[in-house]
Tab-separated table of C-alpha atoms in Angstrom:
chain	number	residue	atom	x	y	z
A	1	UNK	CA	113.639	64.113	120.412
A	2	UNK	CA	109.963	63.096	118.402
A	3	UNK	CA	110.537	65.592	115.472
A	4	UNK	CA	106.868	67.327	116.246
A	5	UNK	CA	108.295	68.760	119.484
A	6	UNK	CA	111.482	69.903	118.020
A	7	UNK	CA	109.868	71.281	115.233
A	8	UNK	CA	108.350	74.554	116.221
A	9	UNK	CA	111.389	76.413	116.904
A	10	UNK	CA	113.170	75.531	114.050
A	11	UNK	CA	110.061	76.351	111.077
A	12	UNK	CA	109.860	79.675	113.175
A	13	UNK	CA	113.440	80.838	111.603
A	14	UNK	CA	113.551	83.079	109.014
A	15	UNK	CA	116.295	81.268	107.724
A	16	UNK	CA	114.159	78.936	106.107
A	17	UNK	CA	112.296	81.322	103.800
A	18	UNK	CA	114.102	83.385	101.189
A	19	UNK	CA	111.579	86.575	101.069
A	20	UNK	CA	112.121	88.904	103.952
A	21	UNK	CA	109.336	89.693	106.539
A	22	UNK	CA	107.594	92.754	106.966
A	23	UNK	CA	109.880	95.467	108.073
A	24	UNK	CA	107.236	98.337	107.836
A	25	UNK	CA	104.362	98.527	110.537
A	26	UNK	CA	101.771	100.621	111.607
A	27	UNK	CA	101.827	103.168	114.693
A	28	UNK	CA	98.954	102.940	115.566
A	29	UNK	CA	98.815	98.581	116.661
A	30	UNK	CA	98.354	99.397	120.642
A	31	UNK	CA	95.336	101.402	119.952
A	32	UNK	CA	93.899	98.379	117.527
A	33	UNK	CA	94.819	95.583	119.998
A	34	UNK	CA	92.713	97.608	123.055
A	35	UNK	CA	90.044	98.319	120.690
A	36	UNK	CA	89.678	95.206	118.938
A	37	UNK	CA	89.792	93.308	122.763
A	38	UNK	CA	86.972	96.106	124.107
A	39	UNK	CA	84.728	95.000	120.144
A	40	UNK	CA	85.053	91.489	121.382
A	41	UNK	CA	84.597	91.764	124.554
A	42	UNK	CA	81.469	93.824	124.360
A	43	UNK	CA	79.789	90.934	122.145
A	44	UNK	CA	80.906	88.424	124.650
A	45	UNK	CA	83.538	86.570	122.607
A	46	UNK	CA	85.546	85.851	126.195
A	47	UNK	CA	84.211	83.879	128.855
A	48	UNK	CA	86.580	85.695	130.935
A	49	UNK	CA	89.969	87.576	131.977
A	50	UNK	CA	92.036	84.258	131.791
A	51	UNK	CA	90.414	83.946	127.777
A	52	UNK	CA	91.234	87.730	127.221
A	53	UNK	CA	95.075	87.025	128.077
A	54	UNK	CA	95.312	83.845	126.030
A	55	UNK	CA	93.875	85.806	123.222
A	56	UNK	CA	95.876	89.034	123.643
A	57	UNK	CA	98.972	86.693	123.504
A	58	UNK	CA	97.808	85.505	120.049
A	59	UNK	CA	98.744	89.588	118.629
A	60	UNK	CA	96.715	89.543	115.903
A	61	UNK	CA	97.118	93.339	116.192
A	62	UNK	CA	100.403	93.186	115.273
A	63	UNK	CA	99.433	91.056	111.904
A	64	UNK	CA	96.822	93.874	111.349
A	65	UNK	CA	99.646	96.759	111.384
A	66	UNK	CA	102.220	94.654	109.261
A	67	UNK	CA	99.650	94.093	106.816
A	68	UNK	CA	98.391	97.923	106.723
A	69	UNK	CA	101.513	99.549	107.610
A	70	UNK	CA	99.837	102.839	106.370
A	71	UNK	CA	96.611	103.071	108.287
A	72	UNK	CA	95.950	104.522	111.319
A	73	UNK	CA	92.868	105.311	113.871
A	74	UNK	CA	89.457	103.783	112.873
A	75	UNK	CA	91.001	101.677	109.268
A	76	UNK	CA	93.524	100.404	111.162
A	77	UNK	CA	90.851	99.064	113.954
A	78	UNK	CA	88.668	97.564	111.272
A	79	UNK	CA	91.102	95.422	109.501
A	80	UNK	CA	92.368	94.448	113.108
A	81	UNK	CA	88.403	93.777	113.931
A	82	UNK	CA	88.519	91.187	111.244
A	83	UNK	CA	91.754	89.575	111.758
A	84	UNK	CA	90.713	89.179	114.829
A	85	UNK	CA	87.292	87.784	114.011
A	86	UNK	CA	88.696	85.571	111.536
A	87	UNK	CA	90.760	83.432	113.877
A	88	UNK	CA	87.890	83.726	116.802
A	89	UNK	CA	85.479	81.666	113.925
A	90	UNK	CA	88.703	79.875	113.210
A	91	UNK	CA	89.113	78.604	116.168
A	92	UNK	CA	85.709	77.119	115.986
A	93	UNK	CA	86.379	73.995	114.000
A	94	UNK	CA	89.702	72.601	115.962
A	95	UNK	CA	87.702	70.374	118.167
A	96	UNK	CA	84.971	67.734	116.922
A	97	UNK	CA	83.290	70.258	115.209
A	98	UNK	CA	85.216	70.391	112.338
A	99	UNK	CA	85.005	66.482	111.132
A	100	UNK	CA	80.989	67.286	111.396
A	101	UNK	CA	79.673	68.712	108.151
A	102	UNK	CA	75.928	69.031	108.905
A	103	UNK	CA	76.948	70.974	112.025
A	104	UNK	CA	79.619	73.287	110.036
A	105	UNK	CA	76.810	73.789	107.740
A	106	UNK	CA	74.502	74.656	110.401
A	107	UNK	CA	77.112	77.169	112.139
A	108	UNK	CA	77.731	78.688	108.716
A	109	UNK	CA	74.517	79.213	107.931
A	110	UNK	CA	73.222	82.589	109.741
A	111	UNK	CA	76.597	83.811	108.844
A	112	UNK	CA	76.258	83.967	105.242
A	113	UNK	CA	72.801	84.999	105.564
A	114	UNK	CA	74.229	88.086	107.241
A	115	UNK	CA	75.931	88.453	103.781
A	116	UNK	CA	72.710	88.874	102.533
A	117	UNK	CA	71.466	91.609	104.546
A	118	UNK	CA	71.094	95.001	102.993
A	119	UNK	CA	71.359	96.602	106.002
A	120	UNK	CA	71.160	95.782	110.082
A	121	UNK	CA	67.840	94.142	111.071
A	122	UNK	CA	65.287	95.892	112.872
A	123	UNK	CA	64.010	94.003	115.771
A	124	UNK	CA	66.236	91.321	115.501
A	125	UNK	CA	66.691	88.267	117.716
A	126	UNK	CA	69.822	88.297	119.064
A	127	UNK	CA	71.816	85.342	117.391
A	128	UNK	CA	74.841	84.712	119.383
A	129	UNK	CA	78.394	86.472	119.734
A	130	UNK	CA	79.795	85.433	116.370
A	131	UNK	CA	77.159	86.715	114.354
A	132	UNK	CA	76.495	89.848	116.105
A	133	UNK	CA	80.009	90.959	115.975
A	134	UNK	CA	80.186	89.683	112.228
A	135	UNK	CA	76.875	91.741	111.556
A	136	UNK	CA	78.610	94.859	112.741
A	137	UNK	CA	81.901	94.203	111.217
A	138	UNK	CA	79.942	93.463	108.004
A	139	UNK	CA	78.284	96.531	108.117
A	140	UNK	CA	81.054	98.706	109.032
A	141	UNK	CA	83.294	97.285	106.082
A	142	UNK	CA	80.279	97.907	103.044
A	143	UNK	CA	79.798	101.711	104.472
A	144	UNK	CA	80.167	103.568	101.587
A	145	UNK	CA	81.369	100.766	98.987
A	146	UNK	CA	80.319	100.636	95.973
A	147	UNK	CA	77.999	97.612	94.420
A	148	UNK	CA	80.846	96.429	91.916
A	149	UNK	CA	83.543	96.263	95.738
A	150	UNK	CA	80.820	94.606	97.650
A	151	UNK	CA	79.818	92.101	95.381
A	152	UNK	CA	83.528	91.269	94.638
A	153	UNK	CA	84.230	91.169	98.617
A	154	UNK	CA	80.874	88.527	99.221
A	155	UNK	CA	82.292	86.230	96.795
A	156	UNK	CA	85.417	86.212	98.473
A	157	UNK	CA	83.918	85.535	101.612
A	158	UNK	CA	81.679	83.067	100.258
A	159	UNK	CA	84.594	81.178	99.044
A	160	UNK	CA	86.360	81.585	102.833
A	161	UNK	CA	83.161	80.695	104.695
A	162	UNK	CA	82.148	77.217	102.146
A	163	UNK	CA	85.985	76.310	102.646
A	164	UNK	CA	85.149	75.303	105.960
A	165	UNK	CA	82.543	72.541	105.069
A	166	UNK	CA	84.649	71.259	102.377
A	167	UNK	CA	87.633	71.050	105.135
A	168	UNK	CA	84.649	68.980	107.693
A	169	UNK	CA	83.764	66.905	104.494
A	170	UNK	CA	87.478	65.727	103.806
A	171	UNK	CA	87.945	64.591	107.347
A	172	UNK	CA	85.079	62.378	106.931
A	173	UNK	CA	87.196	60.518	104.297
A	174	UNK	CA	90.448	60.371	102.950
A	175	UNK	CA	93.157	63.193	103.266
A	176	UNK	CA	94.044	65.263	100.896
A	177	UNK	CA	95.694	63.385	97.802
A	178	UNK	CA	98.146	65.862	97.073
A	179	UNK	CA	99.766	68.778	97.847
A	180	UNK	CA	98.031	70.305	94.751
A	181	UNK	CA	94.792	69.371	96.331
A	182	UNK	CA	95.364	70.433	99.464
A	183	UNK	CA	96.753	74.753	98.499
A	184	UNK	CA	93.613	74.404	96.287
A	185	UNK	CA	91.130	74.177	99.234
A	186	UNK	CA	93.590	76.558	101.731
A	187	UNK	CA	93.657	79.261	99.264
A	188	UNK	CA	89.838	79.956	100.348
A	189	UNK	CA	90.246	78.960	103.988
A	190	UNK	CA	93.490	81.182	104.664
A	191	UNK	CA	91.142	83.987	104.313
A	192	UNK	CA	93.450	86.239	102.249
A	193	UNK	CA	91.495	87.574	99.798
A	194	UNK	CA	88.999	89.588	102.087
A	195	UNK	CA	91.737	91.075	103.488
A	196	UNK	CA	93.414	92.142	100.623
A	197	UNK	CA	89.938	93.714	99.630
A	198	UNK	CA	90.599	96.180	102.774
A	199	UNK	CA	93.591	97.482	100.463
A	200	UNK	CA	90.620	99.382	97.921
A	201	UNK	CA	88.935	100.147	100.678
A	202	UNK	CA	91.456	102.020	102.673
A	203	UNK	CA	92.749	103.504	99.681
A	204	UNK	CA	89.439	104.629	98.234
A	205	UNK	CA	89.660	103.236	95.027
A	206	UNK	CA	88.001	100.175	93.547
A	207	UNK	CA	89.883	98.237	90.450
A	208	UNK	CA	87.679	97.415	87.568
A	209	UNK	CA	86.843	93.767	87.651
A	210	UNK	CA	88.401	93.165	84.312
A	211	UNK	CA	91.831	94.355	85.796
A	212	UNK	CA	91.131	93.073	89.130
A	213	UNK	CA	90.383	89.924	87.572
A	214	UNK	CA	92.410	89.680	84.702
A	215	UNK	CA	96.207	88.820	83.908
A	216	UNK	CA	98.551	89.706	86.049
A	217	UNK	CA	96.173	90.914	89.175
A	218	UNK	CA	94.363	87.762	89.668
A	219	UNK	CA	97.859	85.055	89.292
A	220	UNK	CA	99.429	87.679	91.476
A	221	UNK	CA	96.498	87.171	94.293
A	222	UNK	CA	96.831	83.677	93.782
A	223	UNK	CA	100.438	83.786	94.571
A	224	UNK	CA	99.501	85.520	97.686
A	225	UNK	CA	97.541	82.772	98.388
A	226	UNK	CA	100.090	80.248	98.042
A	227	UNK	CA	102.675	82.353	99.935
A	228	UNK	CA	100.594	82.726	103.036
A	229	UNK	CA	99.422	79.121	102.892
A	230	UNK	CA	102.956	77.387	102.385
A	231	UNK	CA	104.710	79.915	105.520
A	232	UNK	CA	101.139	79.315	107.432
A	233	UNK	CA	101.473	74.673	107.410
A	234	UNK	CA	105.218	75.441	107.952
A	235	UNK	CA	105.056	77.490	111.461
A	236	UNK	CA	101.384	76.095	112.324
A	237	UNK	CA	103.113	72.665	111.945
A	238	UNK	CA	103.661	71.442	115.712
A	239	UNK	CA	100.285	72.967	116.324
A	240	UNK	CA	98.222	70.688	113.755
A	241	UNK	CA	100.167	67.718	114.381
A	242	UNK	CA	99.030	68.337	118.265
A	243	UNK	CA	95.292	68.584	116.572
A	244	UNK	CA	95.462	66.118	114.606
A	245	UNK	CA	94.651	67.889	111.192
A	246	UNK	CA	95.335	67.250	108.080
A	247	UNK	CA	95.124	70.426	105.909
A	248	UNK	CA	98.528	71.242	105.968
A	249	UNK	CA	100.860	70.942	102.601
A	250	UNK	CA	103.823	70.060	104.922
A	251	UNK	CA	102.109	66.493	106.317
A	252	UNK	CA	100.822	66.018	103.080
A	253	UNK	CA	104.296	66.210	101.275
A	254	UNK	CA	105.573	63.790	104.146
A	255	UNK	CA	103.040	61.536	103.901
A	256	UNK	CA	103.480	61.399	100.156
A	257	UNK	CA	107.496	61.285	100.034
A	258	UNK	CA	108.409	59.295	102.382
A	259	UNK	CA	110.757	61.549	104.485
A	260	UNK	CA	110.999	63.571	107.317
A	261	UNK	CA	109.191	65.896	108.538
A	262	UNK	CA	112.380	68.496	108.125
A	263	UNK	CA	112.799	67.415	104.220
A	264	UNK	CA	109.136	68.249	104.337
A	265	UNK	CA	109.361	71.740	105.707
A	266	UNK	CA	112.654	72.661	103.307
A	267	UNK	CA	110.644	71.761	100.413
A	268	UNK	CA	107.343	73.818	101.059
A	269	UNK	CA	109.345	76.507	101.957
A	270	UNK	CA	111.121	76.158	98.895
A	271	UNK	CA	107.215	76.513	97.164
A	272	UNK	CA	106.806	79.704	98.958
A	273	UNK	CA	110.040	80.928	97.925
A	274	UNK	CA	109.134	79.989	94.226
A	275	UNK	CA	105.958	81.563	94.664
A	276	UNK	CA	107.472	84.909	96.093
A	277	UNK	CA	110.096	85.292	93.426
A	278	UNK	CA	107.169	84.928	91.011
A	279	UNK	CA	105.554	87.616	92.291
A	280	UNK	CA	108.134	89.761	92.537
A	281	UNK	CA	109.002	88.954	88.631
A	282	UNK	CA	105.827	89.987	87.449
A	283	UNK	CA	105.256	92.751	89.420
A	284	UNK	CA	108.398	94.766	87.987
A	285	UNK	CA	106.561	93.617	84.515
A	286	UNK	CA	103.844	95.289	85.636
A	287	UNK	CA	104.641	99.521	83.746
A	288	UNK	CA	104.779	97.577	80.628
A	289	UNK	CA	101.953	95.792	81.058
A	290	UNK	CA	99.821	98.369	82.148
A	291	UNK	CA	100.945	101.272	79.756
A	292	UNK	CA	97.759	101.530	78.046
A	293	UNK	CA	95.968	102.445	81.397
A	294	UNK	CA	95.191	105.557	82.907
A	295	UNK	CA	97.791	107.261	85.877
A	296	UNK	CA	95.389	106.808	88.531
A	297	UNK	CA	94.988	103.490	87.510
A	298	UNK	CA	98.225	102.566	87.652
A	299	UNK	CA	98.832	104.338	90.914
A	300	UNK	CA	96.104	102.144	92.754
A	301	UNK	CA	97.213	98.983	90.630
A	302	UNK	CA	100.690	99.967	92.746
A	303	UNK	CA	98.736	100.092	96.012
A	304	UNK	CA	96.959	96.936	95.763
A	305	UNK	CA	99.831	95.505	94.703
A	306	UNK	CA	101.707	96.775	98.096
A	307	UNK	CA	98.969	95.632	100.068
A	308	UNK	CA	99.652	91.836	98.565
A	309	UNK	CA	103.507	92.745	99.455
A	310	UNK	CA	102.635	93.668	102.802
A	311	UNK	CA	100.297	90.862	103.555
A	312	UNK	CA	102.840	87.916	102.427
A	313	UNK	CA	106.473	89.449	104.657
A	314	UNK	CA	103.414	90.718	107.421
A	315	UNK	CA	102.669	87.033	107.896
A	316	UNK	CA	106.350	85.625	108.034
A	317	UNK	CA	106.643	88.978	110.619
A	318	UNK	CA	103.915	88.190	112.472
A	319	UNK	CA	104.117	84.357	112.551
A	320	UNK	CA	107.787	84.859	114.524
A	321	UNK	CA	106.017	87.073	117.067
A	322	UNK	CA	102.932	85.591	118.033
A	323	UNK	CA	101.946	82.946	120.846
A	324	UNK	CA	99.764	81.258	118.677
A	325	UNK	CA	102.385	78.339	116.876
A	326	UNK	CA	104.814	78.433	119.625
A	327	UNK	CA	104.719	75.853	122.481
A	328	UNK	CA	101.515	77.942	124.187
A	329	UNK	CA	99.731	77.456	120.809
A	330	UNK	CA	100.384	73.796	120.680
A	331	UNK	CA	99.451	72.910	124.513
A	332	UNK	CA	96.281	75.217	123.612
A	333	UNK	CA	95.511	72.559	120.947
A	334	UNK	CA	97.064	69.233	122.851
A	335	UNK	CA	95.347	66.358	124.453
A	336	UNK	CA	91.798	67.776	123.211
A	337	UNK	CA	92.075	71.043	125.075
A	338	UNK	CA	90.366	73.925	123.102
A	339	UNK	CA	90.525	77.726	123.675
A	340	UNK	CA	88.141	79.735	125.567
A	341	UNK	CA	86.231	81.128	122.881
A	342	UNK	CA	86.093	77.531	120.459
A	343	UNK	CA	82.518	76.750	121.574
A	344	UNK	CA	80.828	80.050	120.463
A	345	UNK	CA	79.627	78.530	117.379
A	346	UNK	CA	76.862	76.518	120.567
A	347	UNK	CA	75.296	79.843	120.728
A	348	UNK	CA	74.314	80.826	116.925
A	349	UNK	CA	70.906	80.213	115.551
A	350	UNK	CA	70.572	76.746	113.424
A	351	UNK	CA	68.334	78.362	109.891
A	352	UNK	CA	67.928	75.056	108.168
A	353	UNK	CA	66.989	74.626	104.686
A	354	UNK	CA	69.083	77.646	103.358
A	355	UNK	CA	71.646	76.678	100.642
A	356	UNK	CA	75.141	77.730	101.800
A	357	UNK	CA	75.285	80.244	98.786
């Protein structure tokens, strides 16, 4: 059997990582997956019922409550709202779209200048389902943030949202040279960092950017990075080989050694591994690195720090459970087949001559 068939089942074991997944999960998931699906539907992300059941079989609601196992009711909604949205926009750039850069650039565009928005538009011209359900996702998520939070949280989605015309620009050329290359570019497309923002949030607190920024905080969010990236190539695998992309560390590390695509897998998973045990290193160094801050510091240092926890085993939970990288996710992908919802980024508003930034 062609190893990219029989590979799906086998880089969905948990036997090949050596972190657990997620064993602690919110109540409250049924009551995010209905409300997320009514958000969506009411800005006419689904085309129809058949698109609503191919999406609810993704459970992105299920990510959402591994990765906030301690929210409930409306918090719990909104970080469910943007998983959700994130792999709607996603989901844009798996067909042609995504080797055109001038076309990223102009689906990008009224995006970011949402970003830019103090508040809601008056009057506006309506722009299209992704940007009207990012505009009110954007605004929900800034309610009552401070400057220092929301300026933090725009870079990070700055870095997500550019990520995507640096991904278009590489398929006009050569892959990635290295493995190296590759986590360097899918640390901003992964979308992690936004998400682990939702942690202050939630938690009403907001880390000083020196801390937040600093050593250990900022190698520890990097780590998250790596750890989500390196379990994300290994079960999206059979998927992107059915795509034919090329952001992925495992085809990279093939193409580069020589071997199979199973010597491949072991060895990023080995990365991830490496990565976790890091983390886990420096975070029981973290009372003696921190003893010259405050309690309450420390206490929300011990939150965020959670939240990174809970996002890297919520993954690995969540990629075992989900339709999206078994063999419905790669026929979704095969033979240029799209999903329902791939050719929203049609209906946003070209605003040429604004810089991406």
């Amino acid at each position: 059997m062609d190893q990219a068939v029989a590979l799906p089942s086998a880089a969905r074991s948990a036997a090949l990582f050596g972190f657990p997944p997620a064993d602690l999960i919110s109540p409250d998931a049924e009551a995010a997956r209905r409300h997320t699906i009514e958000w969506l539907s009411r800005y006419g992300v689904f085309p129809g019922d058949a698109s609503v059941a191919e999406y609810d079989a993704l459970r992105f609601d299920l990510l959402a409550a591994y990765f906030y196992p301690g929210e409930t009711g409306a918090d719990l909604a909104l970080g469910n709202d943007l998983c959700g949205w994130y792999f709607v926009f996603d989901d844009q750039f798996d067909g042609e779209l995504g080797c055109r850069p001038g076309e990223v650039s102009r689906l990008l565009d009224p995006i970011v200048q949402v970003t830019r928005e103090a508040g809601e538009p008056a009057g506006h011209a309506p722009e299209g389902p992704l940007v009207e359900s990012f505009r009110d996702l954007w605004r929900r998520i800034h309610e009552g943030r401070p400057r220092v939070w929301r300026d933090r949280f725009r870079h990070h989605w700055m870095e997500y949202l550019t990520s995507y015309h640096r991904e278009a620009l590489d398929r006009t050329r050569s892959r990635p040279r290295s493995v190296e290359a590759v986590v360097a570019l899918r640390r901003h497309s992964i979308g992690v960092q936004p998400c682990l923002d939702l942690n202050e949030r939630f938690g009403g607190y907001t880390l000083p950017d020196a801390l937040h920024g600093g050593f250990p905080l900022a190698q520890m969010r990097e780590a998250t990075d790596d750890v989500v990236v390196f379990t994300n190539d290994i079960v999206s695998l059979g998927k992107e080989l059915a795509a034919g992309d090329v952001h992925n560390s495992v085809i990279v590390q093939r193409e580069l050694s020589g071997g199979t695509l199973e010597e491949a897998v072991r060895h990023i998973a080995g990365l991830a591994d490496s990565r976790y045990r890091w983390f886990e290193e420096t975070a029981a160094r973290l009372p003696a690195l921190l003893a010259g801050t405050g309690a309450e510091t420390r206490l929300h240092v011990g939150h965020y720090v959670d939240g990174m926890r809970n996002v890297m085993r919520g993954n690995l939970a969540w990629s075992f459970l989900t339709a999206r990288y078994d063999e419905r996710g790669i026929a979704a992908v095969s033979s240029g087949r799209q999903r329902p919802w791939a050719g929203l980024g049609a209906c946003a508003v070209p605003m040429s001559g604004r810089p991406l930034p």
